[in-house]
């Protein structure tokens, strides 16, 4: 009989096998990356467009150009397009981003060709209907107004603006006036100039002739590559930025600094350091500020790995009377990492958690393609993930101290608080 008083045996995850992502090129030079998994009955196709904040001074042009693609084509209005997608059991996503934007179709593998035909119609023949555009503008204005009443949104925007500067692609903020000023003619021009160049990433169960289908739908159109502009970081002088509103109930705190992305040699050592500090539910920040002090329901730290830069952020929401105490405790935990060696058991727990999370993050073809996308656009390949577990397990307590002293200098951090008036 099973003795439930005895915990099951534990064995660390030492190796995770990741299927290889293959590639080909269509006749017009368009790159295709694919991962075929016959075990599933679904597929996902992404058109990844190198068109984010880096490519225009007005981020709204990207957002509107992308979202207008869902508002109908020259052959179908918005309702008819939605019906056509629903009829074959598919789902579409239109996702603007800092570095690149993505159009995604999820569908049943037996309708692969029908999905491609619809996706090709969407990207090749958008209607850009004036009435739909005005309706979309109103929705975007309302959505932004709602966000501007959220302390967590304002603290996040303020942190990026403080770290990169208001004119930097990663530091720009939006406004109702900017949205209302956008004209449909600008959106059309921007679309024509920026949306012909994209990579195709397809995963799931693919038909034998899927490359031929991709060639038919995406291999004939002209590809015009867009050059990547350069920007300089212009941080704000003040290291403390406070946004006060009487309507706020809690204070949202963001503490961060410009750092690096996955391509940096310190990335893996720093990732383990971050996990220990605030990367998971058992982190030091959670134990201190949630469990011991009771200041918050949750506090997390994260390294955002973007294509051109990276930045580190610690975020939490607390009652306004606990603002300064929370900030003090955050820096107290950082000081401990700089001065005290991490115990063997604690470090092993963190490593095992990271190994388990990593293994769970590559359990589907869609997830693996997302991993590939993350490294590909940062000039890397899948060897990054093949070496992930060994790199995690090799991190020592001395490495943690080194990372904390190298990258966690208190004077290098910026603090942004959005909270009630004092």
Short mmCIF file of N, CA and C in Angstrom, two decimals, residues 87-266:
data_model
loop_
_atom_site.label_atom_id
_atom_site.label_comp_id
_atom_site.label_asym_id
_atom_site.label_seq_id
_atom_site.Cartn_x
_atom_site.Cartn_y
_atom_site.Cartn_z
N UNK A 87 -15.68 30.15 -38.91
CA UNK A 87 -16.28 29.01 -39.61
C UNK A 87 -15.34 27.82 -39.70
N UNK A 88 -14.04 28.08 -39.79
CA UNK A 88 -13.08 26.97 -39.87
C UNK A 88 -12.40 26.72 -38.52
N UNK A 89 -13.01 27.25 -37.45
CA UNK A 89 -12.51 26.98 -36.11
C UNK A 89 -11.18 27.62 -35.79
N UNK A 90 -10.91 28.75 -36.40
CA UNK A 90 -9.62 29.42 -36.22
C UNK A 90 -9.75 30.62 -35.29
N UNK A 91 -8.59 31.14 -34.93
CA UNK A 91 -8.52 32.29 -34.03
C UNK A 91 -7.37 33.17 -34.49
N UNK A 92 -7.60 34.50 -34.51
CA UNK A 92 -6.57 35.43 -34.99
C UNK A 92 -6.15 36.39 -33.89
N UNK A 93 -4.87 36.74 -33.88
CA UNK A 93 -4.32 37.72 -32.95
C UNK A 93 -3.50 38.75 -33.72
N UNK A 94 -3.58 40.00 -33.30
CA UNK A 94 -2.82 41.08 -33.92
C UNK A 94 -2.09 41.79 -32.79
N UNK A 95 -0.77 41.61 -32.71
CA UNK A 95 -0.01 42.02 -31.52
C UNK A 95 1.11 42.99 -31.87
N UNK A 96 0.92 44.29 -31.56
CA UNK A 96 2.02 45.25 -31.73
C UNK A 96 3.05 45.09 -30.62
N UNK A 97 4.29 45.48 -30.87
CA UNK A 97 5.33 45.34 -29.86
C UNK A 97 6.40 46.41 -29.98
N UNK A 98 7.35 46.38 -29.07
CA UNK A 98 8.45 47.33 -29.09
C UNK A 98 9.36 47.11 -30.30
N UNK A 99 9.72 45.84 -30.56
CA UNK A 99 10.71 45.52 -31.58
C UNK A 99 10.10 44.97 -32.86
N UNK A 100 9.09 44.14 -32.73
CA UNK A 100 8.40 43.61 -33.90
C UNK A 100 6.93 43.40 -33.56
N UNK A 101 6.12 43.33 -34.60
CA UNK A 101 4.69 43.10 -34.44
C UNK A 101 4.34 41.77 -35.09
N UNK A 102 3.24 41.16 -34.63
CA UNK A 102 2.92 39.81 -35.08
C UNK A 102 1.45 39.66 -35.42
N UNK A 103 1.20 39.01 -36.55
CA UNK A 103 -0.15 38.57 -36.91
C UNK A 103 -0.15 37.05 -36.78
N UNK A 104 -1.04 36.52 -35.96
CA UNK A 104 -1.05 35.08 -35.68
C UNK A 104 -2.40 34.47 -36.01
N UNK A 105 -2.37 33.32 -36.65
CA UNK A 105 -3.57 32.52 -36.86
C UNK A 105 -3.36 31.16 -36.19
N UNK A 106 -4.31 30.76 -35.36
CA UNK A 106 -4.35 29.42 -34.79
C UNK A 106 -5.47 28.67 -35.50
N UNK A 107 -5.18 27.45 -35.97
CA UNK A 107 -6.22 26.73 -36.70
C UNK A 107 -6.08 25.24 -36.62
N UNK A 108 -7.11 24.55 -37.11
CA UNK A 108 -7.08 23.10 -37.22
C UNK A 108 -6.23 22.73 -38.44
N UNK A 109 -5.41 21.70 -38.26
CA UNK A 109 -4.45 21.36 -39.32
C UNK A 109 -5.14 20.99 -40.63
N UNK A 110 -6.34 20.41 -40.54
CA UNK A 110 -7.01 19.99 -41.79
C UNK A 110 -7.50 21.19 -42.60
N UNK A 111 -7.50 22.38 -41.99
CA UNK A 111 -7.88 23.59 -42.71
C UNK A 111 -6.68 24.51 -42.93
N UNK A 112 -5.51 23.94 -43.01
CA UNK A 112 -4.28 24.72 -43.14
C UNK A 112 -4.35 25.66 -44.35
N UNK A 113 -4.71 25.14 -45.51
CA UNK A 113 -4.73 25.95 -46.73
C UNK A 113 -5.76 27.07 -46.66
N UNK A 114 -6.92 26.79 -46.06
CA UNK A 114 -7.95 27.82 -45.94
C UNK A 114 -7.49 28.95 -45.02
N UNK A 115 -6.78 28.58 -43.95
CA UNK A 115 -6.24 29.59 -43.05
C UNK A 115 -5.22 30.48 -43.76
N UNK A 116 -4.34 29.85 -44.54
CA UNK A 116 -3.34 30.61 -45.27
C UNK A 116 -3.97 31.57 -46.26
N UNK A 117 -5.02 31.12 -46.93
CA UNK A 117 -5.70 31.99 -47.89
C UNK A 117 -6.31 33.21 -47.19
N UNK A 118 -6.91 32.98 -46.03
CA UNK A 118 -7.49 34.09 -45.27
C UNK A 118 -6.40 35.05 -44.76
N UNK A 119 -5.32 34.48 -44.24
CA UNK A 119 -4.23 35.31 -43.73
C UNK A 119 -3.60 36.13 -44.84
N UNK A 120 -3.44 35.52 -45.99
CA UNK A 120 -2.89 36.24 -47.15
C UNK A 120 -3.80 37.39 -47.56
N UNK A 121 -5.10 37.15 -47.52
CA UNK A 121 -6.06 38.20 -47.85
C UNK A 121 -5.97 39.36 -46.86
N UNK A 122 -5.81 39.02 -45.59
CA UNK A 122 -5.74 40.04 -44.54
C UNK A 122 -4.52 40.95 -44.74
N UNK A 123 -3.35 40.36 -45.01
CA UNK A 123 -2.12 41.14 -45.11
C UNK A 123 -1.97 41.81 -46.48
N UNK A 124 -2.62 41.26 -47.49
CA UNK A 124 -2.44 41.78 -48.85
C UNK A 124 -3.50 42.78 -49.27
N UNK A 125 -4.73 42.62 -48.75
CA UNK A 125 -5.84 43.45 -49.25
C UNK A 125 -6.69 44.04 -48.12
N UNK A 126 -6.09 44.76 -47.19
CA UNK A 126 -6.90 45.38 -46.13
C UNK A 126 -7.76 46.49 -46.71
N UNK A 127 -8.93 46.66 -46.14
CA UNK A 127 -9.85 47.67 -46.68
C UNK A 127 -9.56 49.06 -46.13
N UNK A 128 -9.06 49.16 -44.90
CA UNK A 128 -8.82 50.45 -44.25
C UNK A 128 -10.05 51.35 -44.36
N UNK A 129 -11.16 50.82 -43.90
CA UNK A 129 -12.44 51.53 -43.96
C UNK A 129 -12.44 52.71 -42.98
N UNK A 130 -12.86 53.88 -43.46
CA UNK A 130 -12.83 55.10 -42.66
C UNK A 130 -13.71 55.00 -41.42
N UNK A 131 -14.91 54.45 -41.58
CA UNK A 131 -15.83 54.34 -40.44
C UNK A 131 -15.28 53.39 -39.38
N UNK A 132 -14.72 52.26 -39.82
CA UNK A 132 -14.13 51.31 -38.88
C UNK A 132 -12.94 51.95 -38.16
N UNK A 133 -12.20 52.76 -38.88
CA UNK A 133 -11.04 53.42 -38.28
C UNK A 133 -11.47 54.38 -37.17
N UNK A 134 -12.49 55.17 -37.42
CA UNK A 134 -12.97 56.11 -36.42
C UNK A 134 -13.51 55.38 -35.19
N UNK A 135 -14.17 54.27 -35.42
CA UNK A 135 -14.66 53.46 -34.30
C UNK A 135 -13.51 52.91 -33.49
N UNK A 136 -12.49 52.44 -34.18
CA UNK A 136 -11.31 51.89 -33.51
C UNK A 136 -10.60 52.99 -32.71
N UNK A 137 -10.52 54.18 -33.25
CA UNK A 137 -9.90 55.29 -32.52
C UNK A 137 -10.62 55.56 -31.21
N UNK A 138 -11.93 55.56 -31.25
CA UNK A 138 -12.71 55.79 -30.03
C UNK A 138 -12.45 54.70 -28.99
N UNK A 139 -12.35 53.47 -29.46
CA UNK A 139 -12.06 52.36 -28.55
C UNK A 139 -10.68 52.51 -27.92
N UNK A 140 -9.71 52.91 -28.73
CA UNK A 140 -8.34 53.06 -28.23
C UNK A 140 -8.25 54.21 -27.23
N UNK A 141 -8.98 55.29 -27.48
CA UNK A 141 -9.01 56.41 -26.55
C UNK A 141 -9.59 55.97 -25.22
N UNK A 142 -10.70 55.23 -25.28
CA UNK A 142 -11.34 54.77 -24.06
C UNK A 142 -10.44 53.81 -23.29
N UNK A 143 -9.76 52.93 -24.03
CA UNK A 143 -8.87 51.96 -23.38
C UNK A 143 -7.72 52.69 -22.67
N UNK A 144 -7.16 53.71 -23.33
CA UNK A 144 -6.08 54.46 -22.71
C UNK A 144 -6.56 55.22 -21.48
N UNK A 145 -7.74 55.83 -21.56
CA UNK A 145 -8.28 56.56 -20.42
C UNK A 145 -8.43 55.64 -19.21
N UNK A 146 -8.87 54.40 -19.46
CA UNK A 146 -8.99 53.44 -18.36
C UNK A 146 -7.62 53.10 -17.78
N UNK A 147 -6.63 52.93 -18.64
CA UNK A 147 -5.28 52.62 -18.17
C UNK A 147 -4.68 53.77 -17.37
N UNK A 148 -5.00 54.99 -17.77
CA UNK A 148 -4.44 56.16 -17.08
C UNK A 148 -5.01 56.32 -15.67
N UNK A 149 -6.02 55.54 -15.34
CA UNK A 149 -6.56 55.53 -13.99
C UNK A 149 -6.01 54.37 -13.16
N UNK A 150 -5.09 53.61 -13.75
CA UNK A 150 -4.50 52.46 -13.05
C UNK A 150 -3.09 52.81 -12.60
N UNK A 151 -2.85 52.73 -11.32
CA UNK A 151 -1.53 53.09 -10.80
C UNK A 151 -0.44 52.17 -11.33
N UNK A 152 -0.74 50.89 -11.52
CA UNK A 152 0.27 49.95 -12.01
C UNK A 152 0.70 50.30 -13.43
N UNK A 153 -0.25 50.74 -14.26
CA UNK A 153 0.07 51.15 -15.64
C UNK A 153 0.96 52.39 -15.62
N UNK A 154 0.59 53.38 -14.83
CA UNK A 154 1.34 54.63 -14.80
C UNK A 154 2.75 54.44 -14.25
N UNK A 155 2.91 53.59 -13.24
CA UNK A 155 4.26 53.37 -12.69
C UNK A 155 5.14 52.64 -13.69
N UNK A 156 4.57 51.73 -14.47
CA UNK A 156 5.34 51.01 -15.48
C UNK A 156 5.80 51.95 -16.59
N UNK A 157 4.89 52.78 -17.07
CA UNK A 157 5.22 53.75 -18.12
C UNK A 157 6.27 54.74 -17.61
N UNK A 158 6.09 55.19 -16.37
CA UNK A 158 7.03 56.16 -15.79
C UNK A 158 8.42 55.56 -15.65
N UNK A 159 8.49 54.28 -15.28
CA UNK A 159 9.81 53.65 -15.14
C UNK A 159 10.52 53.58 -16.48
N UNK A 160 9.85 53.13 -17.52
CA UNK A 160 10.50 53.05 -18.83
C UNK A 160 10.92 54.42 -19.34
N UNK A 161 10.08 55.43 -19.10
CA UNK A 161 10.43 56.79 -19.52
C UNK A 161 11.64 57.30 -18.75
N UNK A 162 11.73 56.95 -17.47
CA UNK A 162 12.87 57.37 -16.65
C UNK A 162 14.15 56.68 -17.10
N UNK A 163 14.03 55.41 -17.47
CA UNK A 163 15.22 54.63 -17.83
C UNK A 163 15.76 54.98 -19.21
N UNK A 164 14.85 55.22 -20.17
CA UNK A 164 15.29 55.37 -21.56
C UNK A 164 15.12 56.79 -22.10
N UNK A 165 14.25 57.56 -21.49
CA UNK A 165 13.96 58.89 -22.01
C UNK A 165 12.68 58.91 -22.82
N UNK A 166 12.00 60.04 -22.84
CA UNK A 166 10.69 60.15 -23.48
C UNK A 166 10.73 59.99 -24.99
N UNK A 167 11.90 60.21 -25.60
CA UNK A 167 12.01 60.12 -27.05
C UNK A 167 12.56 58.78 -27.52
N UNK A 168 12.92 57.92 -26.59
CA UNK A 168 13.45 56.60 -26.93
C UNK A 168 12.30 55.64 -27.21
N UNK A 169 12.46 54.71 -28.18
CA UNK A 169 11.38 53.78 -28.50
C UNK A 169 10.87 52.97 -27.30
N UNK A 170 11.75 52.66 -26.36
CA UNK A 170 11.31 51.90 -25.19
C UNK A 170 10.78 52.80 -24.07
N UNK A 171 10.91 54.10 -24.23
CA UNK A 171 10.50 55.01 -23.18
C UNK A 171 9.31 55.89 -23.52
N UNK A 172 8.83 55.80 -24.75
CA UNK A 172 7.72 56.65 -25.18
C UNK A 172 6.44 56.32 -24.41
N UNK A 173 5.62 57.33 -24.21
CA UNK A 173 4.31 57.12 -23.61
C UNK A 173 3.24 57.66 -24.54
N UNK A 174 2.05 57.12 -24.41
CA UNK A 174 0.95 57.52 -25.29
C UNK A 174 0.06 58.56 -24.60
N UNK A 175 -0.79 59.21 -25.39
CA UNK A 175 -1.73 60.16 -24.83
C UNK A 175 -3.00 60.15 -25.68
N UNK A 176 -4.08 60.63 -25.09
CA UNK A 176 -5.35 60.71 -25.82
C UNK A 176 -5.18 61.62 -27.03
N UNK A 177 -4.44 62.72 -26.86
CA UNK A 177 -4.25 63.66 -27.96
C UNK A 177 -3.50 63.03 -29.13
N UNK A 178 -2.50 62.20 -28.81
CA UNK A 178 -1.74 61.53 -29.87
C UNK A 178 -2.63 60.56 -30.66
N UNK A 179 -3.49 59.85 -29.95
CA UNK A 179 -4.38 58.90 -30.63
C UNK A 179 -5.37 59.65 -31.52
N UNK A 180 -5.97 60.70 -30.98
CA UNK A 180 -6.98 61.45 -31.75
C UNK A 180 -6.38 62.14 -32.96
N UNK A 181 -5.09 62.44 -32.92
CA UNK A 181 -4.46 63.15 -34.03
C UNK A 181 -4.14 62.25 -35.23
N UNK A 182 -4.15 60.94 -35.05
CA UNK A 182 -3.78 60.02 -36.13
C UNK A 182 -4.83 60.05 -37.24
N UNK A 183 -4.37 60.16 -38.47
CA UNK A 183 -5.26 60.15 -39.63
C UNK A 183 -5.12 58.83 -40.38
N UNK A 184 -6.21 58.39 -40.99
CA UNK A 184 -6.20 57.12 -41.72
C UNK A 184 -5.19 57.14 -42.85
N UNK A 185 -5.01 58.28 -43.50
CA UNK A 185 -4.04 58.38 -44.60
C UNK A 185 -2.62 58.07 -44.11
N UNK A 186 -2.29 58.50 -42.88
CA UNK A 186 -0.99 58.21 -42.30
C UNK A 186 -0.82 56.71 -42.06
N UNK A 187 -1.88 56.08 -41.59
CA UNK A 187 -1.84 54.65 -41.31
C UNK A 187 -1.63 53.87 -42.61
N UNK A 188 -2.33 54.26 -43.67
CA UNK A 188 -2.18 53.58 -44.96
C UNK A 188 -0.75 53.70 -45.48
N UNK A 189 -0.20 54.90 -45.39
CA UNK A 189 1.16 55.13 -45.86
C UNK A 189 2.16 54.31 -45.06
N UNK A 190 1.97 54.30 -43.75
CA UNK A 190 2.87 53.53 -42.89
C UNK A 190 2.78 52.04 -43.20
N UNK A 191 1.57 51.55 -43.40
CA UNK A 191 1.38 50.13 -43.73
C UNK A 191 2.10 49.79 -45.03
N UNK A 192 1.93 50.60 -46.03
CA UNK A 192 2.53 50.33 -47.34
C UNK A 192 4.05 50.32 -47.26
N UNK A 193 4.62 51.12 -46.37
CA UNK A 193 6.08 51.24 -46.27
C UNK A 193 6.72 50.19 -45.37
N UNK A 194 5.95 49.62 -44.45
CA UNK A 194 6.56 48.81 -43.40
C UNK A 194 6.07 47.37 -43.28
N UNK A 195 4.99 47.01 -43.95
CA UNK A 195 4.38 45.71 -43.69
C UNK A 195 4.61 44.67 -44.79
N UNK A 196 5.45 44.97 -45.75
CA UNK A 196 5.69 43.95 -46.80
C UNK A 196 6.79 42.99 -46.40
N UNK A 197 7.64 43.39 -45.44
CA UNK A 197 8.76 42.55 -45.02
C UNK A 197 8.39 41.85 -43.72
N UNK A 198 8.32 40.54 -43.76
CA UNK A 198 8.04 39.77 -42.55
C UNK A 198 8.58 38.35 -42.70
N UNK A 199 8.92 37.76 -41.56
CA UNK A 199 9.29 36.35 -41.51
C UNK A 199 8.05 35.53 -41.17
N UNK A 200 8.04 34.29 -41.62
CA UNK A 200 6.93 33.38 -41.34
C UNK A 200 7.41 32.29 -40.39
N UNK A 201 6.67 32.09 -39.32
CA UNK A 201 6.99 31.04 -38.36
C UNK A 201 5.75 30.18 -38.18
N UNK A 202 5.88 28.92 -38.49
CA UNK A 202 4.72 28.02 -38.46
C UNK A 202 5.08 26.77 -37.67
N UNK A 203 4.15 26.35 -36.80
CA UNK A 203 4.40 25.20 -35.94
C UNK A 203 3.12 24.41 -35.73
N UNK A 204 3.28 23.15 -35.31
CA UNK A 204 2.15 22.26 -35.12
C UNK A 204 2.15 21.16 -36.17
N UNK A 205 1.01 20.58 -36.41
CA UNK A 205 0.90 19.54 -37.44
C UNK A 205 0.74 20.20 -38.81
N UNK A 206 1.74 19.99 -39.66
CA UNK A 206 1.76 20.65 -40.96
C UNK A 206 1.54 19.65 -42.08
N UNK A 207 0.80 20.00 -43.12
CA UNK A 207 0.61 19.09 -44.26
C UNK A 207 1.91 18.90 -45.02
N UNK A 208 1.99 17.85 -45.78
CA UNK A 208 3.22 17.53 -46.53
C UNK A 208 3.60 18.65 -47.49
N UNK A 209 2.61 19.31 -48.05
CA UNK A 209 2.89 20.34 -49.06
C UNK A 209 2.81 21.75 -48.48
N UNK A 210 3.09 21.91 -47.17
CA UNK A 210 2.89 23.22 -46.55
C UNK A 210 3.80 24.30 -47.15
N UNK A 211 5.02 23.92 -47.58
CA UNK A 211 5.91 24.91 -48.18
C UNK A 211 5.32 25.42 -49.49
N UNK A 212 4.72 24.52 -50.27
CA UNK A 212 4.08 24.94 -51.52
C UNK A 212 2.93 25.90 -51.24
N UNK A 213 2.17 25.62 -50.17
CA UNK A 213 1.06 26.50 -49.81
C UNK A 213 1.57 27.87 -49.37
N UNK A 214 2.66 27.89 -48.63
CA UNK A 214 3.25 29.17 -48.22
C UNK A 214 3.77 29.94 -49.43
N UNK A 215 4.37 29.22 -50.37
CA UNK A 215 4.86 29.85 -51.59
C UNK A 215 3.72 30.48 -52.38
N UNK A 216 2.62 29.76 -52.48
CA UNK A 216 1.46 30.24 -53.23
C UNK A 216 0.90 31.53 -52.63
N UNK A 217 0.87 31.59 -51.30
CA UNK A 217 0.22 32.72 -50.62
C UNK A 217 1.16 33.86 -50.26
N UNK A 218 2.43 33.55 -50.03
CA UNK A 218 3.35 34.58 -49.53
C UNK A 218 4.67 34.67 -50.30
N UNK A 219 4.83 33.86 -51.34
CA UNK A 219 6.10 33.82 -52.05
C UNK A 219 6.16 34.67 -53.30
N UNK A 220 5.07 35.32 -53.65
CA UNK A 220 5.03 36.10 -54.89
C UNK A 220 5.09 37.60 -54.67
N UNK A 221 4.70 38.04 -53.49
CA UNK A 221 4.62 39.49 -53.23
C UNK A 221 6.01 40.09 -53.07
N UNK A 222 6.09 41.39 -53.29
CA UNK A 222 7.37 42.10 -53.19
C UNK A 222 7.76 42.25 -51.72
N UNK A 223 9.04 42.10 -51.44
CA UNK A 223 9.56 42.23 -50.08
C UNK A 223 10.46 43.45 -50.03
N UNK A 224 10.08 44.44 -49.20
CA UNK A 224 10.88 45.66 -49.06
C UNK A 224 11.36 45.76 -47.62
N UNK A 225 12.64 45.49 -47.42
CA UNK A 225 13.19 45.51 -46.08
C UNK A 225 13.32 46.94 -45.56
N UNK A 226 12.99 47.14 -44.30
CA UNK A 226 13.05 48.45 -43.67
C UNK A 226 14.30 48.52 -42.79
N UNK A 227 15.07 49.60 -42.92
CA UNK A 227 16.28 49.75 -42.12
C UNK A 227 15.94 50.08 -40.68
N UNK A 228 16.82 49.70 -39.77
CA UNK A 228 16.62 49.92 -38.34
C UNK A 228 17.29 51.22 -37.91
N UNK A 229 16.52 52.21 -37.48
CA UNK A 229 17.12 53.48 -37.02
C UNK A 229 17.90 53.27 -35.72
N UNK A 230 18.72 54.23 -35.38
CA UNK A 230 19.47 54.19 -34.13
C UNK A 230 18.96 55.28 -33.19
N UNK A 231 18.95 54.95 -31.89
CA UNK A 231 18.51 55.91 -30.88
C UNK A 231 19.50 55.89 -29.72
N UNK A 232 19.55 56.99 -29.02
CA UNK A 232 20.39 57.07 -27.82
C UNK A 232 19.51 57.14 -26.58
N UNK A 233 19.98 56.48 -25.52
CA UNK A 233 19.26 56.53 -24.25
C UNK A 233 19.49 57.90 -23.61
N UNK A 234 18.41 58.51 -23.16
CA UNK A 234 18.48 59.81 -22.48
C UNK A 234 17.70 59.71 -21.17
N UNK A 235 18.34 59.13 -20.16
CA UNK A 235 17.67 58.91 -18.88
C UNK A 235 17.29 60.25 -18.24
N UNK A 236 16.25 60.20 -17.41
CA UNK A 236 15.91 61.39 -16.64
C UNK A 236 16.93 61.59 -15.53
N UNK A 237 17.09 62.81 -15.10
CA UNK A 237 18.06 63.12 -14.05
C UNK A 237 17.58 62.62 -12.70
N UNK A 238 16.30 62.85 -12.41
CA UNK A 238 15.76 62.46 -11.11
C UNK A 238 15.61 60.95 -11.02
N UNK A 239 16.10 60.36 -9.93
CA UNK A 239 15.99 58.92 -9.73
C UNK A 239 14.71 58.53 -9.01
N UNK A 240 13.90 59.53 -8.63
CA UNK A 240 12.60 59.26 -8.01
C UNK A 240 11.53 60.01 -8.77
N UNK A 241 10.52 59.29 -9.23
CA UNK A 241 9.42 59.87 -9.99
C UNK A 241 8.12 59.48 -9.29
N UNK A 242 7.37 60.47 -8.82
CA UNK A 242 6.12 60.21 -8.10
C UNK A 242 4.93 60.75 -8.88
N UNK A 243 3.90 59.91 -9.01
CA UNK A 243 2.64 60.31 -9.64
C UNK A 243 1.55 60.16 -8.59
N UNK A 244 0.90 61.26 -8.23
CA UNK A 244 -0.08 61.24 -7.15
C UNK A 244 -1.47 61.58 -7.68
N UNK A 245 -2.46 60.76 -7.32
CA UNK A 245 -3.85 61.02 -7.66
C UNK A 245 -4.73 60.67 -6.46
N UNK A 246 -5.71 61.50 -6.15
CA UNK A 246 -6.58 61.20 -5.01
C UNK A 246 -7.45 59.96 -5.23
N UNK A 247 -7.61 59.55 -6.50
CA UNK A 247 -8.46 58.39 -6.79
C UNK A 247 -7.74 57.06 -6.57
N UNK A 248 -6.41 57.08 -6.45
CA UNK A 248 -5.67 55.84 -6.26
C UNK A 248 -5.91 55.30 -4.85
N UNK A 249 -6.12 53.99 -4.78
CA UNK A 249 -6.34 53.33 -3.49
C UNK A 249 -5.03 52.83 -2.92
N UNK A 250 -4.17 52.28 -3.79
CA UNK A 250 -2.88 51.75 -3.38
C UNK A 250 -1.76 52.46 -4.13
N UNK A 251 -0.55 52.20 -3.68
CA UNK A 251 0.63 52.72 -4.36
C UNK A 251 1.30 51.62 -5.15
N UNK A 252 1.54 51.88 -6.41
CA UNK A 252 2.25 50.93 -7.27
C UNK A 252 3.72 51.37 -7.35
N UNK A 253 4.61 50.51 -6.94
CA UNK A 253 6.04 50.83 -6.89
C UNK A 253 6.78 50.05 -7.97
N UNK A 254 7.58 50.74 -8.77
CA UNK A 254 8.46 50.11 -9.73
C UNK A 254 9.88 50.63 -9.51
N UNK A 255 10.81 49.72 -9.33
CA UNK A 255 12.22 50.07 -9.15
C UNK A 255 13.01 49.34 -10.23
N UNK A 256 13.85 50.04 -10.97
CA UNK A 256 14.55 49.35 -12.05
C UNK A 256 15.74 50.10 -12.59
N UNK A 257 16.36 49.51 -13.60
CA UNK A 257 17.53 50.09 -14.26
C UNK A 257 17.71 49.46 -15.63
N UNK A 258 18.38 50.17 -16.52
CA UNK A 258 18.74 49.61 -17.82
C UNK A 258 19.80 48.55 -17.59
N UNK A 259 19.65 47.41 -18.28
CA UNK A 259 20.62 46.34 -18.08
C UNK A 259 21.03 45.75 -19.43
N UNK A 260 20.65 44.51 -19.72
CA UNK A 260 21.09 43.86 -20.96
C UNK A 260 20.07 42.80 -21.35
N UNK A 261 20.27 42.21 -22.54
CA UNK A 261 19.37 41.15 -22.98
C UNK A 261 20.09 39.80 -22.96
N UNK A 262 19.50 38.80 -23.60
CA UNK A 262 20.01 37.42 -23.53
C UNK A 262 21.42 37.26 -24.09
N UNK A 263 21.81 38.15 -24.96
CA UNK A 263 23.11 38.00 -25.61
C UNK A 263 24.28 38.37 -24.70
N UNK A 264 24.01 38.95 -23.55
CA UNK A 264 25.07 39.39 -22.65
C UNK A 264 25.69 38.20 -21.91
N UNK A 265 27.01 38.19 -21.72
CA UNK A 265 27.65 37.04 -21.05
C UNK A 265 27.20 36.83 -19.60
N UNK A 266 26.68 37.86 -18.95
CA UNK A 266 26.22 37.72 -17.57
C UNK A 266 24.76 37.26 -17.46
#
